[in-house]
Amino acid sequence: MPGKKFTTTSGIEIKEVYCNPSAMSEVPGEFPFTRGIQKDMYRGKPWTMRQYAGFSTAEESNKRYHYLLSQGTMGLSVAFDLPTQIGYDSDHELAEGEVGKVGVAIDSLKDIEILFDGIDLKDITTSMTINATAPILLAMYIALAKKQGADLKQLSGTVQNDILKEYSARGTYIYPPAASMRLITDVFEYCSREVPKWNTISISGYHIREAGSTAVQELAFTLANGKAYLKAALDKKLDINVFAKRLSFFFNCHNNFFEEIAKFRAARRMWAHITKELGATDPGAQKLRFHTQTGGSTLTAQQAMNNIVRVSNQALAAVLGGTQSLHTNGYDEAISLPTEAAAKIALRTQQIIAFETGVTDTVDPLGGSYFIEALTNEIEKAAQAYIDKIDAMGGSVKAIEQDYIQQEIAASAYQYQNEIESGERVIVGVNRFTEAEAPAINVFRVDDSIRKKQAEKISELKSKRDNQAVGMSLEKLADAARGTQNLMPFILTAVESYATLGEIADTLRTVFGEY
């Protein structure tokens, strides 16, 4: 349409035609890694296909994990329920109505043993989406690996462990920022020594985007948080060439196809320069490795089957952008937890992209595209402006304390919703191409009886464990928290004595307080 201005979701103007903005001197696998962190990318091996799953009890989630592994998923990604995320046992009064609803309920090492029953931890990688209680859940996983006889030096996976985005976008924090940062760097330090292949943090832009940010804001705020974690680790005298290799990122992928691809390319380039400026000399410590999940907030309850198309486009953008692992959402997740049928289609989407489309046959297939190269540069420029402003405020923690990041996200979310309501932004099946009656689809529900079952398990556990050993382990944890020792060994001891998650979290609450 003549005179109409076209922009991305971040407001970057899209020109009618693009010319080559620069000579293509960058190559995959070399600094600054714009074109990918590996020389051969998916020609060597495809990305890890993960399916985020967890619901109800450990027993029920274990069945889903075995099913996903039988269908060809390459790694597990564990969703925890809200009480687990904020440090309450299932029998706590504040857990009522939430047990097992948005993820699996984990109250003790006993639940982790059931969750991974029949699954050899040395043969898989596991990603755990957990933050405030991340050290506790990681300790449970390590305790189970020890019981299985696994070599901890070879144990691999990821714990999200990213508390800063909780303060700005998601809300499942427990302790004040300083105490939370201590727990995070304690995990860095402990794992670099005891579990060296474990990714100790997944710096998450996903939830920032789900809260309503633009693609540029997602990138900027995520990398700003990453800088804060780097500096906290450096303050603890950790070697950036060691610990930075174990940092990973977690990004969202929405519907603006080319913007998402350019966002991922810009992220790698920007992180390479950030780590180099902070002293990283090892190329492995300069590489941005990331997991992608398709956009949950882009899914619609109206005409839910349309979500299969949305997820397919988002997954393809993530692959063309060079992701290291990928989760594809079920088409029914705007309504409920994914049914088994929806989870299968989501996984098959990845497999079709990997094995039928040919996009894995060459590295960075869109590299050199006038549009993609220019858009990568524009996104980097816009994101860097945000990071410079946050740096001037004193970094992410200060920016969060001043409510700056939260306000920026809220303003973007408000504008986006206004565009939908005015019809300026088209959402198929919602504000255009609507239907009078929605077709019925199967819905997956978790009933409230789960809390009673979990409470019974906790009661039985407490009657059979060595309560004196539990008490001693929690006392030692509290003493360590009052000092400066690394808390991971004390948390592990408490976990192995079958202290519950709530007991451990409460012990730290008595020392650190709540935020």
Short mmCIF file of C-alpha atoms in Angstrom, two decimals:
data_model
loop_
_atom_site.label_atom_id
_atom_site.label_comp_id
_atom_site.label_asym_id
_atom_site.label_seq_id
_atom_site.Cartn_x
_atom_site.Cartn_y
_atom_site.Cartn_z
CA MET A 1 0.00 0.00 0.00
CA PRO A 2 1.60 3.35 -1.09
CA GLY A 3 2.75 5.48 1.83
CA LYS A 4 2.23 2.74 4.45
CA LYS A 5 5.07 2.38 6.92
CA PHE A 6 6.15 -1.18 7.69
CA THR A 7 7.92 -1.98 10.98
CA THR A 8 8.96 -4.98 13.05
CA THR A 9 7.38 -5.61 16.45
CA SER A 10 10.25 -3.59 17.94
CA GLY A 11 9.44 -0.59 15.73
CA ILE A 12 12.37 -0.99 13.33
CA GLU A 13 11.37 0.29 9.90
CA ILE A 14 11.50 -2.29 7.12
CA LYS A 15 12.70 -0.80 3.83
CA GLU A 16 11.17 -1.80 0.54
CA VAL A 17 14.49 -3.08 -0.78
CA TYR A 18 17.85 -3.78 0.85
CA CYS A 19 21.36 -3.55 -0.51
CA ASN A 20 24.40 -5.39 0.79
CA PRO A 21 25.34 -3.52 4.01
CA SER A 22 28.80 -5.06 4.41
CA ALA A 23 31.21 -7.58 3.03
CA MET A 24 30.47 -11.07 4.42
CA SER A 25 33.81 -11.46 6.20
CA GLU A 26 32.42 -13.31 9.23
CA VAL A 27 32.50 -17.11 9.15
CA PRO A 28 30.69 -19.66 11.34
CA GLY A 29 32.57 -20.94 14.38
CA GLU A 30 34.80 -17.89 14.68
CA PHE A 31 34.59 -14.67 16.70
CA PRO A 32 32.13 -12.92 16.94
CA PHE A 33 30.04 -16.01 16.04
CA THR A 34 27.26 -14.08 14.26
CA ARG A 35 26.87 -16.96 11.81
CA GLY A 36 26.90 -19.72 14.43
CA ILE A 37 29.06 -21.09 17.22
CA GLN A 38 30.10 -24.21 15.33
CA LYS A 39 31.86 -24.36 12.01
CA ASP A 40 29.52 -27.01 10.62
CA MET A 41 26.43 -26.32 12.81
CA TYR A 42 23.70 -28.88 12.02
CA ARG A 43 25.75 -30.69 9.38
CA GLY A 44 27.60 -32.18 12.35
CA LYS A 45 24.53 -33.01 14.44
CA PRO A 46 21.06 -31.51 14.80
CA TRP A 47 19.98 -29.38 17.71
CA THR A 48 18.80 -31.13 20.87
CA MET A 49 15.06 -31.72 20.62
CA ARG A 50 13.58 -31.13 24.06
CA GLN A 51 9.97 -31.23 25.15
CA TYR A 52 9.13 -29.25 28.27
CA ALA A 53 7.04 -31.52 30.45
CA GLY A 54 5.98 -31.92 34.04
CA PHE A 55 2.60 -32.15 35.71
CA SER A 56 0.75 -33.74 38.59
CA THR A 57 2.92 -36.19 40.52
CA ALA A 58 6.40 -37.52 39.85
CA GLU A 59 4.80 -40.84 38.92
CA GLU A 60 2.64 -39.28 36.18
CA SER A 61 5.44 -37.11 34.80
CA ASN A 62 7.75 -40.13 34.69
CA LYS A 63 5.29 -41.84 32.33
CA ARG A 64 5.35 -38.79 30.01
CA TYR A 65 9.16 -38.72 30.05
CA HIS A 66 9.38 -42.37 29.03
CA TYR A 67 6.85 -41.68 26.26
CA LEU A 68 8.79 -38.68 24.92
CA LEU A 69 12.08 -40.59 24.98
CA SER A 70 10.43 -43.44 23.07
CA GLN A 71 9.28 -40.95 20.43
CA GLY A 72 12.77 -39.60 19.76
CA THR A 73 13.20 -36.63 22.06
CA MET A 74 16.91 -36.16 22.87
CA GLY A 75 16.73 -34.51 26.26
CA LEU A 76 14.27 -33.87 29.06
CA SER A 77 13.10 -30.44 30.15
CA VAL A 78 11.40 -30.44 33.54
CA ALA A 79 8.53 -28.13 34.45
CA PHE A 80 7.96 -27.68 38.20
CA ASP A 81 4.73 -26.60 39.85
CA LEU A 82 4.43 -23.19 41.50
CA PRO A 83 4.90 -24.32 45.13
CA THR A 84 8.15 -26.07 44.15
CA GLN A 85 9.31 -22.91 42.37
CA ILE A 86 8.79 -20.70 45.42
CA GLY A 87 9.97 -23.11 48.10
CA TYR A 88 6.80 -24.51 49.63
CA ASP A 89 6.05 -28.17 50.25
CA SER A 90 2.78 -29.47 48.83
CA ASP A 91 1.20 -29.61 52.30
CA HIS A 92 1.85 -25.90 52.97
CA GLU A 93 -1.31 -23.79 53.20
CA LEU A 94 -0.09 -21.47 50.43
CA ALA A 95 0.26 -24.45 48.06
CA GLU A 96 -3.47 -25.12 48.02
CA GLY A 97 -4.91 -25.08 44.51
CA GLU A 98 -1.49 -25.06 42.83
CA VAL A 99 0.01 -28.50 43.47
CA GLY A 100 0.92 -30.25 40.22
CA LYS A 101 -0.90 -27.67 38.08
CA VAL A 102 1.77 -25.93 35.96
CA GLY A 103 4.44 -28.55 36.51
CA VAL A 104 5.39 -31.53 38.61
CA ALA A 105 5.30 -31.34 42.42
CA ILE A 106 8.70 -32.08 43.98
CA ASP A 107 8.89 -32.14 47.77
CA SER A 108 11.99 -34.23 48.43
CA LEU A 109 14.69 -36.44 46.94
CA LYS A 110 12.12 -39.24 47.07
CA ASP A 111 10.08 -37.45 44.38
CA ILE A 112 13.16 -36.98 42.18
CA GLU A 113 13.91 -40.70 42.50
CA ILE A 114 10.38 -41.44 41.24
CA LEU A 115 10.52 -38.73 38.54
CA PHE A 116 13.55 -40.33 36.88
CA ASP A 117 12.75 -43.96 37.66
CA GLY A 118 14.07 -46.16 34.86
CA ILE A 119 16.00 -43.26 33.29
CA ASP A 120 19.79 -43.36 33.46
CA LEU A 121 20.95 -39.81 34.11
CA LYS A 122 24.35 -40.42 32.55
CA ASP A 123 22.70 -41.12 29.19
CA ILE A 124 20.55 -37.98 28.89
CA THR A 125 20.77 -34.24 29.34
CA THR A 126 18.18 -32.62 31.57
CA SER A 127 17.10 -29.00 31.64
CA MET A 128 15.35 -27.82 34.79
CA THR A 129 13.28 -24.62 34.64
CA ILE A 130 13.76 -23.57 38.24
CA ASN A 131 15.18 -20.39 39.75
CA ALA A 132 14.72 -19.41 43.40
CA THR A 133 15.03 -23.05 44.50
CA ALA A 134 17.49 -24.02 41.76
CA PRO A 135 20.32 -25.01 44.14
CA ILE A 136 17.94 -27.39 45.97
CA LEU A 137 16.62 -29.09 42.81
CA LEU A 138 20.13 -29.34 41.37
CA ALA A 139 21.31 -30.94 44.63
CA MET A 140 18.47 -33.47 44.36
CA TYR A 141 19.49 -34.31 40.78
CA ILE A 142 23.13 -34.71 41.81
CA ALA A 143 22.12 -36.88 44.79
CA LEU A 144 20.17 -39.19 42.47
CA ALA A 145 23.06 -39.35 39.99
CA LYS A 146 25.34 -40.40 42.86
CA LYS A 147 22.87 -43.12 43.88
CA GLN A 148 22.84 -44.36 40.28
CA GLY A 149 26.64 -44.52 40.29
CA ALA A 150 27.07 -41.87 37.59
CA ASP A 151 30.37 -40.08 37.08
CA LEU A 152 29.51 -36.54 38.16
CA LYS A 153 32.31 -35.19 35.97
CA GLN A 154 30.31 -36.43 32.95
CA LEU A 155 26.84 -35.42 34.15
CA SER A 156 25.33 -32.85 31.78
CA GLY A 157 22.30 -30.63 31.71
CA THR A 158 21.13 -27.14 32.59
CA VAL A 159 19.54 -25.44 35.57
CA GLN A 160 17.84 -22.14 34.75
CA ASN A 161 19.00 -20.43 37.97
CA ASP A 162 18.26 -16.94 36.56
CA ILE A 163 16.77 -14.86 39.35
CA LEU A 164 17.11 -11.39 37.83
CA LYS A 165 14.40 -11.98 35.25
CA GLU A 166 12.15 -13.19 38.08
CA TYR A 167 12.36 -9.78 39.73
CA SER A 168 11.63 -7.97 36.46
CA ALA A 169 9.21 -10.23 34.60
CA ARG A 170 8.00 -13.41 36.27
CA GLY A 171 7.82 -13.12 40.05
CA THR A 172 8.92 -16.50 41.47
CA TYR A 173 11.66 -15.12 43.70
CA ILE A 174 12.08 -15.78 47.43
CA TYR A 175 15.15 -14.04 48.81
CA PRO A 176 16.52 -10.49 48.44
CA PRO A 177 18.72 -9.88 45.35
CA ALA A 178 22.07 -10.05 47.17
CA ALA A 179 21.27 -13.43 48.76
CA SER A 180 19.93 -14.74 45.47
CA MET A 181 23.10 -13.68 43.64
CA ARG A 182 25.15 -15.46 46.32
CA LEU A 183 23.24 -18.70 45.72
CA ILE A 184 23.75 -18.37 41.97
CA THR A 185 27.49 -17.83 42.19
CA ASP A 186 27.75 -20.66 44.74
CA VAL A 187 26.26 -22.93 42.05
CA PHE A 188 28.79 -21.58 39.51
CA GLU A 189 31.69 -22.30 41.86
CA TYR A 190 30.49 -25.72 43.03
CA CYS A 191 29.68 -27.05 39.58
CA SER A 192 32.91 -25.83 38.00
CA ARG A 193 34.66 -28.08 40.51
CA GLU A 194 32.29 -31.03 40.99
CA VAL A 195 30.01 -31.14 37.91
CA PRO A 196 32.10 -29.40 35.22
CA LYS A 197 29.85 -30.27 32.25
CA TRP A 198 26.73 -28.86 33.86
CA ASN A 199 25.36 -25.56 32.52
CA THR A 200 25.02 -23.58 35.73
CA ILE A 201 22.62 -20.91 34.48
CA SER A 202 20.26 -20.42 31.59
CA ILE A 203 19.94 -16.66 31.29
CA SER A 204 16.37 -16.29 30.23
CA GLY A 205 14.80 -13.84 27.84
CA TYR A 206 11.83 -16.15 27.40
CA HIS A 207 9.84 -14.85 30.35
CA ILE A 208 10.78 -11.24 29.59
CA ARG A 209 9.17 -11.70 26.17
CA GLU A 210 6.17 -13.51 27.63
CA ALA A 211 5.64 -10.51 29.93
CA GLY A 212 5.20 -8.30 26.86
CA SER A 213 8.62 -7.05 25.77
CA THR A 214 9.64 -6.52 22.17
CA ALA A 215 12.32 -8.67 20.54
CA VAL A 216 14.88 -5.90 21.04
CA GLN A 217 13.99 -5.54 24.72
CA GLU A 218 14.16 -9.31 25.22
CA LEU A 219 17.67 -9.32 23.78
CA ALA A 220 18.87 -6.21 25.62
CA PHE A 221 17.53 -7.08 29.07
CA THR A 222 18.73 -10.68 28.81
CA LEU A 223 22.27 -9.71 27.86
CA ALA A 224 22.30 -7.00 30.54
CA ASN A 225 21.38 -9.68 33.09
CA GLY A 226 24.12 -11.86 31.65
CA LYS A 227 26.64 -9.09 32.25
CA ALA A 228 25.48 -8.85 35.86
CA TYR A 229 26.08 -12.57 36.38
CA LEU A 230 29.53 -12.34 34.77
CA LYS A 231 30.50 -9.48 37.06
CA ALA A 232 29.15 -11.25 40.16
CA ALA A 233 31.25 -14.31 39.34
CA LEU A 234 34.31 -12.17 38.67
CA ASP A 235 33.79 -10.46 42.04
CA LYS A 236 33.97 -13.94 43.56
CA LYS A 237 37.36 -14.41 41.83
CA LEU A 238 36.09 -17.09 39.45
CA ASP A 239 37.92 -17.55 36.14
CA ILE A 240 35.79 -16.20 33.30
CA ASN A 241 37.47 -18.59 30.86
CA VAL A 242 36.13 -21.47 32.97
CA PHE A 243 32.71 -20.44 34.28
CA ALA A 244 31.56 -18.57 31.16
CA LYS A 245 31.73 -21.81 29.19
CA ARG A 246 28.93 -23.15 31.37
CA LEU A 247 26.56 -20.25 30.89
CA SER A 248 23.73 -20.70 28.42
CA PHE A 249 20.76 -18.62 27.32
CA PHE A 250 17.06 -19.26 26.87
CA PHE A 251 15.24 -17.22 24.24
CA ASN A 252 11.69 -16.93 23.02
CA CYS A 253 10.70 -17.17 19.38
CA HIS A 254 7.64 -15.26 18.19
CA ASN A 255 5.92 -14.83 14.85
CA ASN A 256 7.92 -12.11 13.08
CA PHE A 257 10.02 -14.61 11.17
CA PHE A 258 12.99 -12.53 10.01
CA GLU A 259 13.19 -10.41 13.14
CA GLU A 260 13.57 -13.51 15.30
CA ILE A 261 16.36 -14.90 13.10
CA ALA A 262 18.20 -11.57 13.18
CA LYS A 263 17.72 -11.38 16.98
CA PHE A 264 19.55 -14.68 17.48
CA ARG A 265 22.40 -13.65 15.18
CA ALA A 266 22.78 -10.29 16.95
CA ALA A 267 22.74 -12.02 20.35
CA ARG A 268 25.79 -14.13 19.50
CA ARG A 269 27.75 -11.17 18.20
CA MET A 270 26.91 -8.94 21.16
CA TRP A 271 27.71 -11.60 23.78
CA ALA A 272 31.06 -12.34 22.14
CA HIS A 273 32.03 -8.69 22.54
CA ILE A 274 30.65 -8.48 26.11
CA THR A 275 32.65 -11.49 27.32
CA LYS A 276 35.79 -10.31 25.52
CA GLU A 277 35.53 -6.87 27.12
CA LEU A 278 35.25 -8.53 30.56
CA GLY A 279 38.42 -10.55 30.00
CA ALA A 280 37.44 -13.79 28.25
CA THR A 281 40.20 -14.94 25.91
CA ASP A 282 39.10 -18.56 25.34
CA PRO A 283 36.72 -18.73 22.34
CA GLY A 284 34.62 -21.26 24.25
CA ALA A 285 33.93 -18.63 26.90
CA GLN A 286 32.91 -16.09 24.25
CA LYS A 287 30.26 -18.24 22.59
CA LEU A 288 26.57 -17.68 23.26
CA ARG A 289 24.82 -21.04 23.42
CA PHE A 290 21.06 -20.96 23.67
CA HIS A 291 17.88 -22.95 24.00
CA THR A 292 14.72 -21.72 22.30
CA GLN A 293 11.07 -22.25 23.14
CA THR A 294 8.31 -21.20 20.81
CA GLY A 295 6.16 -18.33 22.03
CA GLY A 296 3.59 -19.33 24.60
CA SER A 297 1.89 -15.93 24.51
CA THR A 298 1.43 -16.21 20.74
CA LEU A 299 -0.84 -19.24 21.14
CA THR A 300 -4.56 -18.61 20.90
CA ALA A 301 -7.44 -20.43 22.56
CA GLN A 302 -9.55 -19.46 19.54
CA GLN A 303 -9.05 -21.82 16.57
CA ALA A 304 -6.36 -23.66 18.55
CA MET A 305 -5.28 -25.82 15.61
CA ASN A 306 -3.89 -22.66 13.98
CA ASN A 307 -1.19 -22.83 16.64
CA ILE A 308 0.42 -25.75 14.82
CA VAL A 309 1.26 -23.35 11.98
CA ARG A 310 2.50 -20.67 14.36
CA VAL A 311 4.73 -23.13 16.21
CA SER A 312 6.12 -24.50 12.94
CA ASN A 313 7.13 -21.04 11.74
CA GLN A 314 8.67 -20.16 15.08
CA ALA A 315 10.60 -23.43 15.22
CA LEU A 316 11.97 -22.87 11.72
CA ALA A 317 13.07 -19.35 12.66
CA ALA A 318 14.90 -20.72 15.72
CA VAL A 319 16.71 -23.27 13.57
CA LEU A 320 17.64 -20.71 10.92
CA GLY A 321 18.86 -18.52 13.79
CA GLY A 322 21.21 -21.26 15.02
CA THR A 323 19.67 -22.56 18.26
CA GLN A 324 21.43 -25.35 20.18
CA SER A 325 18.23 -26.90 21.53
CA LEU A 326 14.54 -26.36 20.94
CA HIS A 327 11.18 -26.93 22.59
CA THR A 328 8.03 -26.65 20.50
CA ASN A 329 4.78 -25.85 22.30
CA GLY A 330 1.67 -27.99 22.02
CA TYR A 331 -1.17 -26.43 20.03
CA ASP A 332 -3.51 -26.71 23.03
CA GLU A 333 -1.34 -24.90 25.60
CA ALA A 334 -3.42 -21.71 25.51
CA ILE A 335 -6.16 -23.81 27.10
CA SER A 336 -4.42 -26.42 29.26
CA LEU A 337 -1.29 -28.42 29.81
CA PRO A 338 -0.43 -30.20 26.53
CA THR A 339 -2.18 -33.45 25.82
CA GLU A 340 -0.07 -36.40 24.70
CA ALA A 341 -1.32 -35.94 21.12
CA ALA A 342 -0.33 -32.26 21.07
CA ALA A 343 3.10 -33.08 22.53
CA LYS A 344 3.66 -35.63 19.76
CA ILE A 345 2.77 -33.16 17.00
CA ALA A 346 5.08 -30.58 18.59
CA LEU A 347 7.99 -33.04 18.56
CA ARG A 348 7.20 -34.20 15.00
CA THR A 349 7.36 -30.54 13.93
CA GLN A 350 11.02 -30.43 14.95
CA GLN A 351 11.78 -33.76 13.32
CA ILE A 352 10.23 -32.68 10.00
CA ILE A 353 12.30 -29.47 10.02
CA ALA A 354 15.45 -31.42 10.85
CA PHE A 355 15.07 -34.26 8.39
CA GLU A 356 12.79 -33.10 5.57
CA THR A 357 13.35 -29.42 4.83
CA GLY A 358 17.06 -29.31 3.96
CA VAL A 359 17.68 -26.27 6.16
CA THR A 360 20.30 -28.18 8.13
CA ASP A 361 22.39 -28.88 5.03
CA THR A 362 24.27 -25.59 5.12
CA VAL A 363 25.35 -23.20 7.86
CA ASP A 364 23.51 -19.93 8.37
CA PRO A 365 21.38 -20.30 5.21
CA LEU A 366 20.18 -16.70 5.36
CA GLY A 367 23.62 -15.20 5.95
CA GLY A 368 24.34 -12.61 3.28
CA SER A 369 20.69 -11.77 2.79
CA TYR A 370 20.55 -8.00 2.47
CA PHE A 371 17.50 -7.91 4.71
CA ILE A 372 18.81 -10.28 7.39
CA GLU A 373 22.23 -8.63 7.60
CA ALA A 374 20.75 -5.13 7.84
CA LEU A 375 18.13 -6.27 10.37
CA THR A 376 20.81 -7.99 12.49
CA ASN A 377 22.73 -4.70 12.60
CA GLU A 378 19.60 -2.68 13.43
CA ILE A 379 18.60 -5.00 16.27
CA GLU A 380 22.12 -4.93 17.71
CA LYS A 381 22.14 -1.13 17.59
CA ALA A 382 18.76 -0.83 19.31
CA ALA A 383 19.59 -3.44 21.97
CA GLN A 384 22.97 -1.85 22.67
CA ALA A 385 21.26 1.49 23.36
CA TYR A 386 19.22 -0.21 26.10
CA ILE A 387 22.31 -1.91 27.55
CA ASP A 388 24.24 1.38 27.60
CA LYS A 389 21.38 2.99 29.55
CA ILE A 390 21.27 0.08 32.03
CA ASP A 391 25.06 0.23 32.45
CA ALA A 392 24.77 3.96 33.20
CA MET A 393 22.26 3.11 35.95
CA GLY A 394 24.74 0.70 37.52
CA GLY A 395 23.71 -2.56 35.86
CA SER A 396 20.68 -4.83 35.84
CA VAL A 397 20.21 -5.09 39.60
CA LYS A 398 20.08 -1.30 39.95
CA ALA A 399 17.80 -0.99 36.91
CA ILE A 400 15.41 -3.55 38.38
CA GLU A 401 15.47 -1.85 41.79
CA GLN A 402 14.57 1.44 40.06
CA ASP A 403 11.72 -0.32 38.22
CA TYR A 404 13.17 0.71 34.85
CA ILE A 405 13.10 -2.68 33.14
CA GLN A 406 9.64 -3.52 34.50
CA GLN A 407 8.22 -0.22 33.22
CA GLU A 408 9.72 -0.69 29.76
CA ILE A 409 8.22 -4.17 29.47
CA ALA A 410 4.82 -2.97 30.72
CA ALA A 411 4.74 -0.11 28.21
CA SER A 412 5.49 -2.49 25.33
CA ALA A 413 2.85 -4.98 26.50
CA TYR A 414 0.26 -2.19 26.72
CA GLN A 415 1.05 -0.94 23.21
CA TYR A 416 0.87 -4.47 21.79
CA GLN A 417 -2.53 -5.11 23.35
CA ASN A 418 -3.86 -1.80 22.07
CA GLU A 419 -2.75 -2.73 18.55
CA ILE A 420 -4.66 -6.02 18.79
CA GLU A 421 -7.81 -4.38 20.14
CA SER A 422 -7.75 -1.68 17.46
CA GLY A 423 -7.23 -4.26 14.72
CA GLU A 424 -3.93 -2.70 13.66
CA ARG A 425 -2.17 -5.96 14.54
CA VAL A 426 -3.92 -8.97 13.01
CA ILE A 427 -4.24 -12.16 15.05
CA VAL A 428 -5.88 -14.80 12.88
CA GLY A 429 -8.96 -16.24 14.54
CA VAL A 430 -8.96 -13.58 17.26
CA ASN A 431 -9.59 -10.19 15.64
CA ARG A 432 -9.89 -11.29 12.02
CA PHE A 433 -11.07 -14.45 10.26
CA THR A 434 -13.07 -15.39 13.34
CA GLU A 435 -15.65 -18.15 13.70
CA ALA A 436 -18.98 -18.03 15.51
CA GLU A 437 -18.40 -21.31 17.32
CA ALA A 438 -15.10 -22.76 18.43
CA PRO A 439 -14.56 -26.46 17.66
CA ALA A 440 -14.17 -28.60 20.76
CA ILE A 441 -10.71 -29.96 21.55
CA ASN A 442 -9.54 -32.34 24.23
CA VAL A 443 -8.32 -30.62 27.37
CA PHE A 444 -5.76 -31.96 29.86
CA ARG A 445 -6.63 -31.26 33.49
CA VAL A 446 -4.90 -31.93 36.81
CA ASP A 447 -7.35 -32.35 39.70
CA ASP A 448 -6.91 -31.04 43.22
CA SER A 449 -6.60 -34.52 44.76
CA ILE A 450 -2.89 -34.36 43.88
CA ARG A 451 -2.20 -32.19 46.92
CA LYS A 452 -3.66 -34.81 49.26
CA LYS A 453 -1.48 -37.53 47.69
CA GLN A 454 1.65 -35.41 48.00
CA ALA A 455 0.85 -34.51 51.62
CA GLU A 456 0.48 -38.20 52.44
CA LYS A 457 3.88 -38.90 50.84
CA ILE A 458 5.49 -36.12 52.90
CA SER A 459 3.95 -37.47 56.11
CA GLU A 460 5.21 -40.98 55.36
CA LEU A 461 8.68 -39.67 54.52
CA LYS A 462 8.96 -37.76 57.79
CA SER A 463 7.89 -40.83 59.77
CA LYS A 464 10.59 -43.03 58.23
CA ARG A 465 13.64 -40.75 57.77
CA ASP A 466 16.30 -40.00 60.38
CA ASN A 467 14.85 -36.73 61.70
CA GLN A 468 17.88 -36.10 63.90
CA ALA A 469 20.13 -36.17 60.83
CA VAL A 470 17.72 -33.84 59.03
CA GLY A 471 17.77 -31.39 61.91
CA MET A 472 21.57 -31.39 62.10
CA SER A 473 21.91 -30.85 58.34
CA LEU A 474 19.53 -27.88 58.44
CA GLU A 475 21.36 -26.34 61.42
CA LYS A 476 24.67 -26.59 59.56
CA LEU A 477 23.08 -25.04 56.47
CA ALA A 478 21.81 -22.10 58.55
CA ASP A 479 25.24 -21.59 60.12
CA ALA A 480 26.89 -21.64 56.69
CA ALA A 481 24.33 -19.17 55.32
CA ARG A 482 25.22 -16.74 58.11
CA GLY A 483 28.85 -16.96 57.00
CA THR A 484 30.53 -16.93 53.61
CA GLN A 485 30.95 -20.63 52.78
CA ASN A 486 29.64 -22.12 49.56
CA LEU A 487 26.15 -23.40 50.40
CA MET A 488 25.86 -26.16 47.80
CA PRO A 489 27.60 -28.90 49.88
CA PHE A 490 25.33 -28.11 52.84
CA ILE A 491 22.21 -28.17 50.66
CA LEU A 492 23.33 -31.49 49.17
CA THR A 493 23.79 -33.01 52.63
CA ALA A 494 20.30 -31.85 53.66
CA VAL A 495 18.81 -33.27 50.47
CA GLU A 496 20.54 -36.62 51.01
CA SER A 497 19.12 -36.79 54.53
CA TYR A 498 15.65 -36.39 52.91
CA ALA A 499 14.98 -32.91 54.22
CA THR A 500 12.10 -31.53 52.18
CA LEU A 501 12.40 -28.69 49.73
CA GLY A 502 10.25 -26.51 51.98
CA GLU A 503 12.39 -27.22 55.03
CA ILE A 504 15.56 -26.25 53.17
CA ALA A 505 13.99 -23.12 51.66
CA ASP A 506 12.60 -22.11 55.06
CA THR A 507 16.01 -22.54 56.67
CA LEU A 508 17.43 -20.05 54.18
CA ARG A 509 14.42 -17.76 54.72
CA THR A 510 15.28 -17.52 58.42
CA VAL A 511 18.75 -16.24 57.51
CA PHE A 512 18.18 -14.24 54.31
CA GLY A 513 14.59 -13.11 54.80
CA GLU A 514 12.05 -12.78 51.99
CA TYR A 515 11.89 -10.13 49.28
#
